[in-house]
Short mmCIF file of C-alpha atoms (C1' of nucleotides) in Angstrom, two decimals:
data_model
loop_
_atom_site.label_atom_id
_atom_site.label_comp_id
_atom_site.label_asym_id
_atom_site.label_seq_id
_atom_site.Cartn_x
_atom_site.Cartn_y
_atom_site.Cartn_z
CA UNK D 28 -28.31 -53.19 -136.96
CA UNK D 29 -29.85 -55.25 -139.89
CA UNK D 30 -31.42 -53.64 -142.30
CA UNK D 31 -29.93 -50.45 -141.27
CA UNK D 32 -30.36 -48.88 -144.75
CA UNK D 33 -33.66 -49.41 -144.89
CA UNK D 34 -34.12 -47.45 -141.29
CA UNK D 35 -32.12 -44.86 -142.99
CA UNK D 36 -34.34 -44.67 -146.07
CA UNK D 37 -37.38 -44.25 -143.55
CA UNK D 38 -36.07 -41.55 -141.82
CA UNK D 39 -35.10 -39.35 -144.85
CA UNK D 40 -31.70 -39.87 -144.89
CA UNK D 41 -30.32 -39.16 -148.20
CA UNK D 42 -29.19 -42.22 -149.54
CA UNK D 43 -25.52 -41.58 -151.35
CA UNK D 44 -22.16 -44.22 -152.25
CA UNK D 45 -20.46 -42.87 -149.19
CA UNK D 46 -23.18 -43.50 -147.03
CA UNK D 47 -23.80 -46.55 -148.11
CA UNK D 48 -20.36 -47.87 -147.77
CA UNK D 49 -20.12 -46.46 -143.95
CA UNK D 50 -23.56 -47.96 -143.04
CA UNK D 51 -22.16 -51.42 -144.62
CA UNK D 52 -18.97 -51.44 -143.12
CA UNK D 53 -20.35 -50.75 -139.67
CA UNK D 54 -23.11 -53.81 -140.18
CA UNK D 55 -20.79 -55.95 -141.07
CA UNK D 56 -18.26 -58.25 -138.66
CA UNK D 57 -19.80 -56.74 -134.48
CA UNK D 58 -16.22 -55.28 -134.12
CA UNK D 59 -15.69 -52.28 -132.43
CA UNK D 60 -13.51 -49.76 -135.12
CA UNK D 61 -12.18 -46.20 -134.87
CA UNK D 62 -12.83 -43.62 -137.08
CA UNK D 63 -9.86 -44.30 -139.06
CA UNK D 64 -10.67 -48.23 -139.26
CA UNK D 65 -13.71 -47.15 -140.69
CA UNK D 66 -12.00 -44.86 -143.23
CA UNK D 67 -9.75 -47.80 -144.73
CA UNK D 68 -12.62 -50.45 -144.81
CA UNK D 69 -14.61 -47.87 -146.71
CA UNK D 70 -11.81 -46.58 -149.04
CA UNK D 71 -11.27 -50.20 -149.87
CA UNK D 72 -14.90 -50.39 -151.72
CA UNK D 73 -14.73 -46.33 -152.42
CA UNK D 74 -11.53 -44.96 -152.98
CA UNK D 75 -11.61 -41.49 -152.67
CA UNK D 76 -14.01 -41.04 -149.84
CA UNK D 77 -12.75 -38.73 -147.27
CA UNK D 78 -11.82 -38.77 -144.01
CA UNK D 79 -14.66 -35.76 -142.89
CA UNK D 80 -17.35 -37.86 -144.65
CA UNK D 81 -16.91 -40.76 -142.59
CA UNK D 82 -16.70 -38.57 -139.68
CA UNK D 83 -19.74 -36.19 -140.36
CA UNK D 84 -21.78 -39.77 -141.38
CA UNK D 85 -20.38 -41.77 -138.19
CA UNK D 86 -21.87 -38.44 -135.98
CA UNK D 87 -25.49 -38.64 -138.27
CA UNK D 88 -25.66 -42.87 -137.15
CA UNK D 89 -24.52 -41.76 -133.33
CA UNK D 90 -27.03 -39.25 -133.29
CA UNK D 91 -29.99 -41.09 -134.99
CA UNK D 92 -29.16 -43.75 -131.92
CA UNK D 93 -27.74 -46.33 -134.51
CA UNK D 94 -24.41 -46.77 -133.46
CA UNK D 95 -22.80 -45.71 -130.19
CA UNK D 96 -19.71 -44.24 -129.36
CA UNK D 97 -17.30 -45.46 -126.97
CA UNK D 98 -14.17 -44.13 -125.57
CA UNK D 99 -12.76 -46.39 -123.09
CA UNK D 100 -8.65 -45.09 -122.85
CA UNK D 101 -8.01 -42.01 -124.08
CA UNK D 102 -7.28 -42.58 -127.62
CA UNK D 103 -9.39 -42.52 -130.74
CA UNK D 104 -13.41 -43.28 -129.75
CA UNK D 105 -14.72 -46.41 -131.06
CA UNK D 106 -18.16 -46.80 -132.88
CA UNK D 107 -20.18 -49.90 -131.81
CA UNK D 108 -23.15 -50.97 -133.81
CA UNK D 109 -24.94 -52.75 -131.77
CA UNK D 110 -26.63 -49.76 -130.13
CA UNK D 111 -30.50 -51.94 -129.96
CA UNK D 112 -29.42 -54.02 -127.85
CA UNK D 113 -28.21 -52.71 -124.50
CA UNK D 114 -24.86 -54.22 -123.16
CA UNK D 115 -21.88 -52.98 -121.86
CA UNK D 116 -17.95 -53.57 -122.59
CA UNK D 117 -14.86 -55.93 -121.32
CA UNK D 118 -11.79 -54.23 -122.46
CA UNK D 119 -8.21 -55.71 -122.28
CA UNK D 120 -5.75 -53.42 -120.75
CA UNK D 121 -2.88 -55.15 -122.77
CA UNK D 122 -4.02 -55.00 -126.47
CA UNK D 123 -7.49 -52.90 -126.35
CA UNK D 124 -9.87 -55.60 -127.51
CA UNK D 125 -13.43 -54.66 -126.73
CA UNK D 126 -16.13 -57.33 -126.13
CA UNK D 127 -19.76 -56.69 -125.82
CA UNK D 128 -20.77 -58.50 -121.95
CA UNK D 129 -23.84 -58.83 -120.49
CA UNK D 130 -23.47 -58.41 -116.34
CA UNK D 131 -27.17 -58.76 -114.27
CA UNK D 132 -28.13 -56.12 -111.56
CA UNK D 133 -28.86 -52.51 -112.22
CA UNK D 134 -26.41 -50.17 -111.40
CA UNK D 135 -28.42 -47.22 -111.64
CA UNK D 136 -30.54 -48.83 -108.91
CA UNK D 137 -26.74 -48.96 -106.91
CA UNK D 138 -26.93 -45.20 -106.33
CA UNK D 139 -28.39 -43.93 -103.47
CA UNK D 140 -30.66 -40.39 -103.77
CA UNK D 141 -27.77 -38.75 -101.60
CA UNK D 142 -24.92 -39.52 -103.76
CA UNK D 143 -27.09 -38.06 -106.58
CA UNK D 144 -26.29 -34.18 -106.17
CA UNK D 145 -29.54 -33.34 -107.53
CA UNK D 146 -28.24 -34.65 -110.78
CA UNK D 147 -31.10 -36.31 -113.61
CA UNK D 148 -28.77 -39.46 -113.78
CA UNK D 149 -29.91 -41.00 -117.25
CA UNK D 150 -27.41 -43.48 -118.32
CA UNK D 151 -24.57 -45.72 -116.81
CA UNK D 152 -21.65 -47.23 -118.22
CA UNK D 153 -19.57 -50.38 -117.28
CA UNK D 154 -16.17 -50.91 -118.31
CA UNK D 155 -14.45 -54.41 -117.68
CA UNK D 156 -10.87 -54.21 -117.39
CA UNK D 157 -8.45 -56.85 -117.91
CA UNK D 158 -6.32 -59.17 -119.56
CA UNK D 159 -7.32 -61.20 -122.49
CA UNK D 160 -6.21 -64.98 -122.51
CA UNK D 161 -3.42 -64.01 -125.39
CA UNK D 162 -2.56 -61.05 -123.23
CA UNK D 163 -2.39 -62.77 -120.29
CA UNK D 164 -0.10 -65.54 -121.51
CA UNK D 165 2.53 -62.75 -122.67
CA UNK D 166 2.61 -61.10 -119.66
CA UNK D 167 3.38 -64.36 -117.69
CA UNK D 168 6.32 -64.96 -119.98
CA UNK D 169 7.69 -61.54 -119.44
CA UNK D 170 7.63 -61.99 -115.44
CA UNK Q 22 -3.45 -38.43 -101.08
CA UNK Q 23 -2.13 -36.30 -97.67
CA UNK Q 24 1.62 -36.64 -97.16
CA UNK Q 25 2.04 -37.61 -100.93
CA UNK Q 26 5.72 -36.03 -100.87
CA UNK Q 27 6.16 -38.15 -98.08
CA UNK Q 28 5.44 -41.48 -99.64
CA UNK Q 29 6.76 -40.78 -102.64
CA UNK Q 30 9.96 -39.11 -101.23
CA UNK Q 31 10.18 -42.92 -99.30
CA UNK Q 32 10.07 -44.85 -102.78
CA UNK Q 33 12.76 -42.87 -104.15
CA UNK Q 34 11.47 -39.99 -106.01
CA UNK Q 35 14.45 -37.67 -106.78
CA UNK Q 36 12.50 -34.15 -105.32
CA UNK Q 37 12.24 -31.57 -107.82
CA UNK Q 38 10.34 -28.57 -107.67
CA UNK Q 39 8.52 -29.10 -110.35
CA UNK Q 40 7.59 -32.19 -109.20
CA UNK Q 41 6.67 -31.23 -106.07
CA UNK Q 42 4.29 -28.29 -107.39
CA UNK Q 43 2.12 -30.68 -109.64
CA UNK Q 44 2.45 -33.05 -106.32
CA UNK Q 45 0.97 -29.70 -104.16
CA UNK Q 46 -1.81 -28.76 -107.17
CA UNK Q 47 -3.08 -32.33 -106.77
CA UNK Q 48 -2.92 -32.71 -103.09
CA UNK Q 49 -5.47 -29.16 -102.90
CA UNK Q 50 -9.00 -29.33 -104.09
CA UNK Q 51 -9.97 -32.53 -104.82
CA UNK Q 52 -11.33 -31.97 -108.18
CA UNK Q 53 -10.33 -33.79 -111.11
CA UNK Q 54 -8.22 -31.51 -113.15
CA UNK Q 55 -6.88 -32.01 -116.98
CA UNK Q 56 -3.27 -32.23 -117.33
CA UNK Q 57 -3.10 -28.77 -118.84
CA UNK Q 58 -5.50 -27.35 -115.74
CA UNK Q 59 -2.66 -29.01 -113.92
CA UNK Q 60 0.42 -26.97 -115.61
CA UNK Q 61 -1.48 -23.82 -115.34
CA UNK Q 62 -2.12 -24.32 -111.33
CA UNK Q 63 1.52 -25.20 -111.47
CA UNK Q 64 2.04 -22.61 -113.69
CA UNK Q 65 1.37 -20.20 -110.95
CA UNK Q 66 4.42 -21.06 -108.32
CA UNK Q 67 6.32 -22.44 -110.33
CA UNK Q 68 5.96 -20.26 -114.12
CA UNK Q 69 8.55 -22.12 -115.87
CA UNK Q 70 7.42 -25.86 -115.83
CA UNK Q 71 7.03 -27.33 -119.11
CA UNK Q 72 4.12 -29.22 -120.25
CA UNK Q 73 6.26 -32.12 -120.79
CA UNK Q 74 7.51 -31.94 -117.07
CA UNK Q 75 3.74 -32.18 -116.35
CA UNK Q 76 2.63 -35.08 -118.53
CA UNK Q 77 5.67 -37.16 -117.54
CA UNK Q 78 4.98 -36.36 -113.16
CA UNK Q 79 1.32 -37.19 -113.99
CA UNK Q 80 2.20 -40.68 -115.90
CA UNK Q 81 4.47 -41.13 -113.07
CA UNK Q 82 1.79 -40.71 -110.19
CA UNK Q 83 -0.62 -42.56 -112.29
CA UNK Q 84 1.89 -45.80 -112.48
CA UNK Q 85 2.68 -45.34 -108.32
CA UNK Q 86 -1.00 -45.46 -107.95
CA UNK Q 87 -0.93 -42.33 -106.38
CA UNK Q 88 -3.38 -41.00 -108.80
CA UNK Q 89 -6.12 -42.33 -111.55
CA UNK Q 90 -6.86 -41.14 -115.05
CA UNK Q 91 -10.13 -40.47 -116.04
CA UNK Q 92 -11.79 -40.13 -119.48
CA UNK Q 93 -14.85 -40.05 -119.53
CA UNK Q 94 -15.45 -38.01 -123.19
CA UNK Q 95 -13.14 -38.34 -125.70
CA UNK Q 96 -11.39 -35.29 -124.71
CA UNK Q 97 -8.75 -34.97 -122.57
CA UNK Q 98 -8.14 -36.94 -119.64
CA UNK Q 99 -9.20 -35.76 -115.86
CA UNK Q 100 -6.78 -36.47 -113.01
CA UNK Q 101 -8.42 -37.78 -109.59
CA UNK Q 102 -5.60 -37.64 -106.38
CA UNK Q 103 -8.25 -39.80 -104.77
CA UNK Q 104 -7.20 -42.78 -105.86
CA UNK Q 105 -6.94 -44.37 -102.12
CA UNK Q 106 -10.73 -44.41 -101.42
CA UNK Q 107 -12.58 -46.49 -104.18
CA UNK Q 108 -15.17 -44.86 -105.93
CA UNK Q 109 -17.08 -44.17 -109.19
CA UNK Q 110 -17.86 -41.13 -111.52
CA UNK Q 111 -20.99 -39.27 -112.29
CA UNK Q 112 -20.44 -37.08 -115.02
CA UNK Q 113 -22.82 -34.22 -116.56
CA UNK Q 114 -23.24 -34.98 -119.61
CA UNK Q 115 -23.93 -30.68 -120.52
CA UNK Q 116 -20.50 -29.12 -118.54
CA UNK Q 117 -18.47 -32.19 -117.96
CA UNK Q 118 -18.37 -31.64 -114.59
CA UNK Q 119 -17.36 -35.22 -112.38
CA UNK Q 120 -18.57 -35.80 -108.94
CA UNK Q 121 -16.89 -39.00 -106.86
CA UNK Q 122 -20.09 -40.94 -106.17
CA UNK Q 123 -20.07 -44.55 -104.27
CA UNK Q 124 -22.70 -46.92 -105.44
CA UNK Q 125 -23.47 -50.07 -103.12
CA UNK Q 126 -23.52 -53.27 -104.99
CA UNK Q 127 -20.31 -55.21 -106.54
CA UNK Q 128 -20.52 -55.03 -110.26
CA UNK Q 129 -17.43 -57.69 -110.55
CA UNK Q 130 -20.01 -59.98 -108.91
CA UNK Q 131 -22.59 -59.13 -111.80
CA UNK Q 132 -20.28 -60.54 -115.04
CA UNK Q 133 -21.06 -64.32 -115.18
CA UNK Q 134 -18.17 -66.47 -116.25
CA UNK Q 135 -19.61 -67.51 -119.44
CA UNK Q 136 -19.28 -63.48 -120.23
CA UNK Q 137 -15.69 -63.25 -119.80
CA UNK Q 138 -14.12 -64.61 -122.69
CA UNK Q 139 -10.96 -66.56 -120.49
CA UNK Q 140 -10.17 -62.86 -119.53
CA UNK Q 141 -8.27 -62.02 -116.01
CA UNK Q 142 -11.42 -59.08 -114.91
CA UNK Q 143 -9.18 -56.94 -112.51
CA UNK Q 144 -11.45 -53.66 -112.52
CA UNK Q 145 -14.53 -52.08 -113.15
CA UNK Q 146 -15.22 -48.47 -113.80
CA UNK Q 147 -18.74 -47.30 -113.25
CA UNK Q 148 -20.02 -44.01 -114.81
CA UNK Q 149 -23.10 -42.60 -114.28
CA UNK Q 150 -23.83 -39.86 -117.38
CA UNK Q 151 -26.59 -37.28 -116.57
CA UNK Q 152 -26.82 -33.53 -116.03
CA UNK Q 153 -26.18 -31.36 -113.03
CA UNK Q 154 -28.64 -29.64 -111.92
CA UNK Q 155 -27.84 -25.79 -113.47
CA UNK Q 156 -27.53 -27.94 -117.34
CA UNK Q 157 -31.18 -29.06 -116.18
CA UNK Q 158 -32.44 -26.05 -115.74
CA UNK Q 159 -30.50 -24.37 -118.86
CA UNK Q 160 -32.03 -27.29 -120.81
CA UNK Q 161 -35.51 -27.06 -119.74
CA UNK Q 162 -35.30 -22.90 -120.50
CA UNK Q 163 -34.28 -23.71 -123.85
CA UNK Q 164 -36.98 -26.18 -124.85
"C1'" DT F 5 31.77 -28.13 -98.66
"C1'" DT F 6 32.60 -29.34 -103.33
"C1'" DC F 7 32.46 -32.72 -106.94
"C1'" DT F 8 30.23 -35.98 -109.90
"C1'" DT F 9 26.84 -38.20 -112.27
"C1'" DG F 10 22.77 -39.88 -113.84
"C1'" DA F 11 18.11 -38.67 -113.37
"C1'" DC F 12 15.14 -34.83 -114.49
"C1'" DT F 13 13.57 -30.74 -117.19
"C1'" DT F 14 13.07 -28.06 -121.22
"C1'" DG F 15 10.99 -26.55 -125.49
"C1'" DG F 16 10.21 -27.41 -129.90
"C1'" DA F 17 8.99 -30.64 -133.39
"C1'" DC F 18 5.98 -34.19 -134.27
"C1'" DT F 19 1.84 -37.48 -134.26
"C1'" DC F 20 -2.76 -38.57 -133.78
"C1'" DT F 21 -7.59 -37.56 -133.51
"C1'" DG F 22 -10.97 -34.72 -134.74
"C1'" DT F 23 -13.29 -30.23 -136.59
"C1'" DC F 24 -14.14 -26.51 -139.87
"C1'" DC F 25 -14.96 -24.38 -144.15
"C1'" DA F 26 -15.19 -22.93 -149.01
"C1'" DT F 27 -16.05 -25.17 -153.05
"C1'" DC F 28 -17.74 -28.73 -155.92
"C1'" DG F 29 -20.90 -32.64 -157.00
"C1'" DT F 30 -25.14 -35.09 -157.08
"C1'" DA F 31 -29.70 -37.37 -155.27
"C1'" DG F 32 -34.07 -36.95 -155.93
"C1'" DG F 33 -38.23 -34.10 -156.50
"C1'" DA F 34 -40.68 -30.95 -160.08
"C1'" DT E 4 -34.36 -33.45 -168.00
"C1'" DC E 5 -33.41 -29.73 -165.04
"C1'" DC E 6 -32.75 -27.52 -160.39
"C1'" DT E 7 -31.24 -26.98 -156.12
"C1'" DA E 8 -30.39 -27.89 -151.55
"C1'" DC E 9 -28.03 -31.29 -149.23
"C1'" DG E 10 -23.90 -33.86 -148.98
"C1'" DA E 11 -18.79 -34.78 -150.17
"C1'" DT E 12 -14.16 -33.16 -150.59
"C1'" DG E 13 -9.57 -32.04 -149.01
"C1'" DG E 14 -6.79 -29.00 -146.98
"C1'" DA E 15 -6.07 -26.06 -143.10
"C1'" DC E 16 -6.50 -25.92 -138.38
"C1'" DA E 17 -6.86 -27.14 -133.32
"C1'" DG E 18 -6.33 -29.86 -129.07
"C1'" DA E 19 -4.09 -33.49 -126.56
"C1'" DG E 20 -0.26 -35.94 -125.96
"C1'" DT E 21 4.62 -37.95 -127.07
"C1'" DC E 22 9.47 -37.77 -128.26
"C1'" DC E 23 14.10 -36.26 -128.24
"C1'" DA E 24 18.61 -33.90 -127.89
"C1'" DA E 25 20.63 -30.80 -125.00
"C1'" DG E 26 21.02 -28.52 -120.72
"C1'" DT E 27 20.34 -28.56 -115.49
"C1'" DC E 28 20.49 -30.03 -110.85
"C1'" DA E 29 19.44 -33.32 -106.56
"C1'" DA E 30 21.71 -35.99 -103.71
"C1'" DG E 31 25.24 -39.25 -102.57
"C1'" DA E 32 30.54 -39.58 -102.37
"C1'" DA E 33 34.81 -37.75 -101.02
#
DNA sequence: TTCTTGACTTGGACTCTGTCCATCGTAGGA
DNA sequence: TCCTACGATGGACAGAGTCCAAGTCAAGAA
């Protein structure tokens, strides 16, 4: 995610404050943020930007394969920058922390032709679930 | 999920019959329905359940383990009664379609202990995106 | 069988996330 | 510097889900 700017630049992107700001706040700190996060870290270097703009730029970076999206519970999606390098994601069930992990095996290799349904199977996700250590140590004191 | 009012008659549930409708819409086909696909199925016996009625018996199911949510875009959540036999998702990424699919191979094996952060790993949740074969073919006509 | 009561249902208001659109502003080439 | 098409704005709108006060009823007690 570096130099993502510069990327930008390359591919014709027209280069304006708003987009700037987005593209900065998403290479900053390798958090995962929501739409809305997004929104205030930008309006806290450009005011008035709007709530669309984030969301029309945010769909331009998904789309140019810069940033992914991911939607683990139902609530708002959250944009991950660090779409180069594949990984996938350890969520805690108590406060919704994300981390990037890095299992071994292939689980696209895990599914046989027959479970297939003549589908072009192109992509797999793994979710982690569980409870982080700070998580964890409430829930003990509540039981 | 067979004999669901049964089991859930023997932990106590109070037998409405709204509750027992959205129990019956599950316990058909075993496709993974929205909640509002839900109150229209139930919406056919039964016509004047509420949407609330339906969110609330679905939370409910969900937290007997009866039945799992599933969100696999960031719209609205899918409910799958099959929540006895373990299993993973394979999801067209064109129609949204879901098909139950059972890799081989233990992904909770494949997260190294140095990738989980101190966090208790209870689940994982595999999901294979692609496209089924009719969005194949509609995407090859349209290229 | 009837009574009683607390659990369940209702529907409408509300929140949150995201999209759409008409209008205005501006980046960047001529 | 000027033009203009691309991008930004903000307000309306839509979809999914939650909340709540008031009304209803399942099921145990008498």
């Amino acid at each position: 995610m570096s130099d993502l700017l510069g990327r930008l630049r390359g591919r014709g992107w027209r280069m304006t404050s708003q987009r700037r700001v987005v593209a900065e706040v998403l290479d900053g700190d390798h958090v995962h943020l929501t739409a809305d996060e997004v929104h205030a870290r930008a309006a806290r270097r450009l005011p008035e930007i709007s709530r669309a703009t984030v969301y029309n730029t945010l769909g331009e970076l998904v789309s140019l394969g810069e940033v992914t999206e991911v939607s683990t519970d139902g609530r708002a999606k959250r944009y991950d920058p660090n779409a180069h390098h594949p990984h996938q994601h350890l969520v805690c069930s108590g406060c919704g922390t994300i981390r990037d992990v890095h299992p071994t095996g292939n689980p696209l290799a895990d599914l046989p032709a027959e479970e297939r349904f003549g589908f072009t199977v192109s992509e797999v996700e793994v979710t982690y679930h569980g409870l982080c250590p700070s998580c964890a140590r409430s829930a003990h004191l509540d039981a």
